[in-house]
PDB file of C-alpha atoms in Angstrom:
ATOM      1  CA  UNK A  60       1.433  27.739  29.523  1.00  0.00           C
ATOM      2  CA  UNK A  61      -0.112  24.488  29.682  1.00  0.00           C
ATOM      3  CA  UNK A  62      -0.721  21.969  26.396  1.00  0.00           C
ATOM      4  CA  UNK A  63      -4.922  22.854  25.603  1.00  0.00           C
ATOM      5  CA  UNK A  64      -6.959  23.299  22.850  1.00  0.00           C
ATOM      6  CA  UNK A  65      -5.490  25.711  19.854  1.00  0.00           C
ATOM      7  CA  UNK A  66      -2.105  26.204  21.378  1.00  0.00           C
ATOM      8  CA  UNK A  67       1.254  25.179  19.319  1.00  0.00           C
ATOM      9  CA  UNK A  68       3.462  22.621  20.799  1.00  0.00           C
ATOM     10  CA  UNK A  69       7.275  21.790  19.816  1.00  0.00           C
ATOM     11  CA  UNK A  70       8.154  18.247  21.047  1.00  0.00           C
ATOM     12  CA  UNK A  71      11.191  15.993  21.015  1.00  0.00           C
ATOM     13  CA  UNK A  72      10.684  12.337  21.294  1.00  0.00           C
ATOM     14  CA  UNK A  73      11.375   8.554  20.507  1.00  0.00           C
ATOM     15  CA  UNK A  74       8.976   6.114  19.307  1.00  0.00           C
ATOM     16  CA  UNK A  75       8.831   2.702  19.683  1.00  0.00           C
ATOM     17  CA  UNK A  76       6.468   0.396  18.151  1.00  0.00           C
ATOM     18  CA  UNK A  77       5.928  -3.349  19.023  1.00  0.00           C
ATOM     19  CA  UNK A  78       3.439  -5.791  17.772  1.00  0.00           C
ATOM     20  CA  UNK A  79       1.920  -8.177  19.467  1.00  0.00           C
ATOM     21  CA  UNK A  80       1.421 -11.957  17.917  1.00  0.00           C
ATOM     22  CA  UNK A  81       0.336 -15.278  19.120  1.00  0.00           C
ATOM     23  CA  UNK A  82      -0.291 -13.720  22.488  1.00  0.00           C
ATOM     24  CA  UNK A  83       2.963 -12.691  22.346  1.00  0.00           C
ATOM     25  CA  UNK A  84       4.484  -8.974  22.595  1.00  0.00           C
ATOM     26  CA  UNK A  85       7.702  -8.077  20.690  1.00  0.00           C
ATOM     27  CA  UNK A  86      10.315  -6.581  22.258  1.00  0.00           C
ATOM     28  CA  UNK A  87       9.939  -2.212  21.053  1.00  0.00           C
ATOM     29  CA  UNK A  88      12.140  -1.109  18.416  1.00  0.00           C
ATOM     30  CA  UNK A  89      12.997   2.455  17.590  1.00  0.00           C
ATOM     31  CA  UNK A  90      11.021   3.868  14.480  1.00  0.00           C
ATOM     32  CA  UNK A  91      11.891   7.675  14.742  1.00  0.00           C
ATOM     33  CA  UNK A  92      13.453  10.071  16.693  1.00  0.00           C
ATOM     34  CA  UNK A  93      12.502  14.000  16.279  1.00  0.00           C
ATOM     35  CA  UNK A  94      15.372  15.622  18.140  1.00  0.00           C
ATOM     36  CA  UNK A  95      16.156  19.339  18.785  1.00  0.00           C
ATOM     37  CA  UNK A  96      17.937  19.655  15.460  1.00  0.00           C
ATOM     38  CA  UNK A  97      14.504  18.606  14.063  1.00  0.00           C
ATOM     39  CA  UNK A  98      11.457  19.174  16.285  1.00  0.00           C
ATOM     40  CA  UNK A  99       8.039  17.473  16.223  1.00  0.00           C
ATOM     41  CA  UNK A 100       4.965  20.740  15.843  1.00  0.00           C
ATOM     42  CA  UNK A 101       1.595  20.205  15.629  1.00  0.00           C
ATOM     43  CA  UNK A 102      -1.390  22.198  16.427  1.00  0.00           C
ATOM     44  CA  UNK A 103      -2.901  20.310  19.563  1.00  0.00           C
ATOM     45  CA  UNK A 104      -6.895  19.791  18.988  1.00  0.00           C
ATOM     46  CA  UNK A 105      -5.831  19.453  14.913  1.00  0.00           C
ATOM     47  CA  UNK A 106      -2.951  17.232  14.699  1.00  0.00           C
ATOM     48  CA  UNK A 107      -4.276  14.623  12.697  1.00  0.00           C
ATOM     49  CA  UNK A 108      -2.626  12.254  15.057  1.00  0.00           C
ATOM     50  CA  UNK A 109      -4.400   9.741  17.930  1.00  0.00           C
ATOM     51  CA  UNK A 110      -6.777  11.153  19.757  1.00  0.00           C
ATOM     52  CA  UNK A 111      -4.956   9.167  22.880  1.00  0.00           C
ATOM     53  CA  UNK A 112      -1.750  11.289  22.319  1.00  0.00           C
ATOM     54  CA  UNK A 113      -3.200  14.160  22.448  1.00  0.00           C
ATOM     55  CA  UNK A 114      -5.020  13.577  25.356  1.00  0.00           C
ATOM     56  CA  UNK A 115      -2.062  12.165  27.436  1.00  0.00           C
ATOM     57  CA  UNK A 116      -0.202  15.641  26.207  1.00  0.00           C
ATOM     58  CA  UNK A 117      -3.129  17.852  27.720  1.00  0.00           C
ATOM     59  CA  UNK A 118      -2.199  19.833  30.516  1.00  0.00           C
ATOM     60  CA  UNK A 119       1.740  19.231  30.564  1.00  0.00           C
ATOM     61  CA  UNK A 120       3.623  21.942  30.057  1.00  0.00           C
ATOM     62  CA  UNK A 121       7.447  23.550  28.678  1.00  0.00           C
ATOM     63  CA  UNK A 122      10.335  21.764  30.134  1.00  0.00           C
ATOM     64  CA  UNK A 123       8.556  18.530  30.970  1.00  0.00           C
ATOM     65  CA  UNK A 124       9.319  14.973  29.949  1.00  0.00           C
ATOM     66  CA  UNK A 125       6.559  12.264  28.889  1.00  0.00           C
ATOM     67  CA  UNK A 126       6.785   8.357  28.845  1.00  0.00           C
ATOM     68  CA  UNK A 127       3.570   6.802  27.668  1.00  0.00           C
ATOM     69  CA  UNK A 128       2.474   3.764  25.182  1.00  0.00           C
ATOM     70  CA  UNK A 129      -0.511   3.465  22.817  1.00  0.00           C
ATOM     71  CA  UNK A 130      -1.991   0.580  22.216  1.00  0.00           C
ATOM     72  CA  UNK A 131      -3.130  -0.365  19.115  1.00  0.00           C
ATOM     73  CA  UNK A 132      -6.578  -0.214  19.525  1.00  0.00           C
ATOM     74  CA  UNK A 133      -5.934   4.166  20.750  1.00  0.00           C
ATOM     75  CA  UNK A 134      -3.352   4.575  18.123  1.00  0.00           C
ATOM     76  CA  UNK A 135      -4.303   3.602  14.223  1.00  0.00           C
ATOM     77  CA  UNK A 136      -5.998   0.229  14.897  1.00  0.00           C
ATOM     78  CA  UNK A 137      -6.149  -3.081  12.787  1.00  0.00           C
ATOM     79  CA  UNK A 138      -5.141  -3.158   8.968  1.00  0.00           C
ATOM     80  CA  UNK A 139      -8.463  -2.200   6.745  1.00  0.00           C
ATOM     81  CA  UNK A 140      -8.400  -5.111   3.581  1.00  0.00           C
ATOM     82  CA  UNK A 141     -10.172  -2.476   2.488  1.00  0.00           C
ATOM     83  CA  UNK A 142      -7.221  -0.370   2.034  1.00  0.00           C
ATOM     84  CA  UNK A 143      -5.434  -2.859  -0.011  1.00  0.00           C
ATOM     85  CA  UNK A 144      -5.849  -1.538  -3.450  1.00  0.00           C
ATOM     86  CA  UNK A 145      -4.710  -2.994  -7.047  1.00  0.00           C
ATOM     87  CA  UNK A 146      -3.933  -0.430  -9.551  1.00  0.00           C
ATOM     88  CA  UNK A 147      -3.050  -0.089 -12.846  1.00  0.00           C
ATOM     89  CA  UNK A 148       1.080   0.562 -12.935  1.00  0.00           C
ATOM     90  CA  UNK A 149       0.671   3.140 -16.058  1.00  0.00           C
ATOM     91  CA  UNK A 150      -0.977   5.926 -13.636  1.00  0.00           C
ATOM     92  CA  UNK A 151       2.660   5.592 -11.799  1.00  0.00           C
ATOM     93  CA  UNK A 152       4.478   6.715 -14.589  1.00  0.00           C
ATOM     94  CA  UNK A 153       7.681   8.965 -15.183  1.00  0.00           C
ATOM     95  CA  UNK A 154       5.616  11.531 -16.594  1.00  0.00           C
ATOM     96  CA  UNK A 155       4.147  12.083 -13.200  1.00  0.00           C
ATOM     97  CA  UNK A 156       7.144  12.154 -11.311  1.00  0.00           C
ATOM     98  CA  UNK A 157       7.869   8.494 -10.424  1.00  0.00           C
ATOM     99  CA  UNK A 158      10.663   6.336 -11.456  1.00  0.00           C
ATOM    100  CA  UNK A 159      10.832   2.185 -11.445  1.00  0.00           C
ATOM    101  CA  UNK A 160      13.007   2.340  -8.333  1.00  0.00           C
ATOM    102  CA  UNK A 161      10.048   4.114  -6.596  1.00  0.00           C
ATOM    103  CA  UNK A 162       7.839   1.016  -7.649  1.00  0.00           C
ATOM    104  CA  UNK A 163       9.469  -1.472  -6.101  1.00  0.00           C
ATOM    105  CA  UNK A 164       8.302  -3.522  -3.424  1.00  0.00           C
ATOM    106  CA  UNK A 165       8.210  -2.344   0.242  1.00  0.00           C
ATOM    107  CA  UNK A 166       8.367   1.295  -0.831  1.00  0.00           C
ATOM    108  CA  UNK A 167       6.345   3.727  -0.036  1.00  0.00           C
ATOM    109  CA  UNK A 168       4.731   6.114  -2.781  1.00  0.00           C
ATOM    110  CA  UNK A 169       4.454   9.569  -1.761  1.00  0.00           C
ATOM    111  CA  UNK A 170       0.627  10.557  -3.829  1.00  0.00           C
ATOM    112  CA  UNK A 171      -2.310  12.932  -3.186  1.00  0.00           C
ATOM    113  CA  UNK A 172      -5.605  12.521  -2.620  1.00  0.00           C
ATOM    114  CA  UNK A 173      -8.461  13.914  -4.924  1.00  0.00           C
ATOM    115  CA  UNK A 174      -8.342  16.989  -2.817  1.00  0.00           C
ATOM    116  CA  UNK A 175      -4.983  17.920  -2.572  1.00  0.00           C
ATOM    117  CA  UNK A 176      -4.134  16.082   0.640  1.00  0.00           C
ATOM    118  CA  UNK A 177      -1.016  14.332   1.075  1.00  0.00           C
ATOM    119  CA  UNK A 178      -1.116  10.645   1.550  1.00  0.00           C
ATOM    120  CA  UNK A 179       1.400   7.379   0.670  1.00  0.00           C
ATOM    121  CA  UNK A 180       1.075   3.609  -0.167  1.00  0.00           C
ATOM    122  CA  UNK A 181       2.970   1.110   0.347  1.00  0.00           C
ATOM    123  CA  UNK A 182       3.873  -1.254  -2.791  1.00  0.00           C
ATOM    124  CA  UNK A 183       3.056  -4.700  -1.892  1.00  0.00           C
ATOM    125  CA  UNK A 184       3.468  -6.552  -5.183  1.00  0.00           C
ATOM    126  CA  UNK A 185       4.023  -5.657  -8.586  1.00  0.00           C
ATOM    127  CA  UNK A 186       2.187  -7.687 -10.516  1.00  0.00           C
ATOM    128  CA  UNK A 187       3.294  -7.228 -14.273  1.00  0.00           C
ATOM    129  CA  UNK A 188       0.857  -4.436 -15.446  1.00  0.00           C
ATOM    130  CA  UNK A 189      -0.587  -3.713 -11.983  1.00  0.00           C
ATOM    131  CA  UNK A 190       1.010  -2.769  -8.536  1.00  0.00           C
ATOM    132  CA  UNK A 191      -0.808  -4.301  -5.001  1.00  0.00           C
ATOM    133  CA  UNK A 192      -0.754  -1.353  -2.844  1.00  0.00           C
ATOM    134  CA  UNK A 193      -1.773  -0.500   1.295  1.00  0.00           C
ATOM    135  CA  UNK A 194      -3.095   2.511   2.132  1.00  0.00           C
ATOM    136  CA  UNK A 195      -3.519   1.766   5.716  1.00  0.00           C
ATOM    137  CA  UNK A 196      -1.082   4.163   8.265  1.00  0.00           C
ATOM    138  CA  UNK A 197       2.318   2.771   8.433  1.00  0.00           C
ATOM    139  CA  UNK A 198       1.668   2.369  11.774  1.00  0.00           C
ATOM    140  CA  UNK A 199      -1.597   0.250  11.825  1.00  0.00           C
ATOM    141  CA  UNK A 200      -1.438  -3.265  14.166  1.00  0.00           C
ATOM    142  CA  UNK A 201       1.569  -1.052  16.274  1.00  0.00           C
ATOM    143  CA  UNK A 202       1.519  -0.254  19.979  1.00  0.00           C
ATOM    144  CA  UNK A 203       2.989   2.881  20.449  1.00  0.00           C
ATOM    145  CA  UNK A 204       5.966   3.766  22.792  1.00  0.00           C
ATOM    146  CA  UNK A 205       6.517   6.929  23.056  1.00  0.00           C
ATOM    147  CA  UNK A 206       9.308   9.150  25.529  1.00  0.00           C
ATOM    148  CA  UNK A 207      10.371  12.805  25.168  1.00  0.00           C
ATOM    149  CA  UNK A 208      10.128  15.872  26.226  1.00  0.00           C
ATOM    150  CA  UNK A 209       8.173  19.911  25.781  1.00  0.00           C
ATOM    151  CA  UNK A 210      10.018  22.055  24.056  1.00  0.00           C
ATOM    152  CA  UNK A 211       7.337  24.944  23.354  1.00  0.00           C
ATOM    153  CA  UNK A 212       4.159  25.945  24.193  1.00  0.00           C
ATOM    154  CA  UNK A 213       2.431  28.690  23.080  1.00  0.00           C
ATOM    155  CA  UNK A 214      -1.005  30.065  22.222  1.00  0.00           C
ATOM    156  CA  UNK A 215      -1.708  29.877  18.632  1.00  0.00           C
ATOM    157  CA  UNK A 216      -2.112  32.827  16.072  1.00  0.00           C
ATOM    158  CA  UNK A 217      -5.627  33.150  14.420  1.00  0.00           C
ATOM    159  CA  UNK A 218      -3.594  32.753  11.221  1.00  0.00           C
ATOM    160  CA  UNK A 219      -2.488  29.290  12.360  1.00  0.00           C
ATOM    161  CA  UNK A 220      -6.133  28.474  13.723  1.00  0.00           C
ATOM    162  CA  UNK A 221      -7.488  29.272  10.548  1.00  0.00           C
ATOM    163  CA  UNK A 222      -5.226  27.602   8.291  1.00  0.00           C
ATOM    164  CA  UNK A 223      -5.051  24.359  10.778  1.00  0.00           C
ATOM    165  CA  UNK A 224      -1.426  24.500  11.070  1.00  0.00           C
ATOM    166  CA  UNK A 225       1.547  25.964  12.657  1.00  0.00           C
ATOM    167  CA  UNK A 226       3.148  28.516  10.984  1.00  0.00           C
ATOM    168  CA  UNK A 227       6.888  30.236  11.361  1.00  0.00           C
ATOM    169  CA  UNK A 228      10.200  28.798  11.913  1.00  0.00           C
ATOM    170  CA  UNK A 229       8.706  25.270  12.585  1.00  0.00           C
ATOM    171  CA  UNK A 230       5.669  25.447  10.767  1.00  0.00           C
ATOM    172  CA  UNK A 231       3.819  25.507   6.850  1.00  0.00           C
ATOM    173  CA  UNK A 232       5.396  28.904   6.022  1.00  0.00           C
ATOM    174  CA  UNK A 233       9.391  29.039   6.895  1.00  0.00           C
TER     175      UNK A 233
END
């Protein structure tokens, strides 16, 4: 089966990032790898990721390796200053599951949205009473290398298409 829209894919890959400065490109360093001891699934057409990786994905199928980079510009863009929030420290208390390690600068803060949905900042500064935090993808200003290969493809259930994510051995519901 080829990768399309609604089907499950189970990758394995390395991914680079580099930055580019001055006019000049860094040399890629290795951010994660997603092995076969821990597999990368997603639900293609509702990943949440790049549009551009998906669209280099489309059409490959099990077996097959993949080399490809994402620019910045098709991967999560330029920083948004207006991401780059001050709030008060008190709302990051132990009482709601964080301790002062957590706080520190250059950490990220694992928090959810006012509708449940998962998200992180990153701590910039603490500033006494108040903590400078980034909300903008870990990944924003990157270019994206990324090399691997198809594990799995398969059609998805209408479980998994309803719920908008893979379910089973590598999915929401082990």
């Amino acid at each position: 089966m080829k990768i399309q829209q609604n089907s499950v894919v189970g990758l394995t890959y390395e991914l680079k990032v580099s930055k580019e400065e001055d006019g000049i490109e860094s040399a890629p360093f290795s951010v994660e790898i997603r092995d076969e001891e821990d597999p990368f699934y997603f639900l293609f057409g509702m990943s949440g990721l790049p549009e551009k990786f998906e669209e280099l994905l489309a059409g490959k199928e099990e077996g097959e390796t993949f080399s490809f980079l994402l620019p910045m510009v098709d991967a999560y863009g330029e920083a948004d200053d207006d991401l780059i929030i001050t709030l008060p420290k008190e709302q990051f208390s132990g009482d709601r599951g964080f301790s002062p390690e957590m706080l520190e600068e250059g950490n990220f803060l694992p928090l959810m949205d006012e509708n449940g949905y998962s998200m992180q900042a990153k701590v910039l500064k603490d500033l006494g009473d108040q903590l400078l935090l980034d909300f903008n993808h870990p990944l924003v200003g990157f270019d994206l290398h990324f090399e691997g290969n198809i594990l799995e493809v398969r059609e998805a259930t209408k479980e998994e298409l309803a719920h908008g994510h893979v379910h089973g051995e590598h999915g929401a519901h082990d």
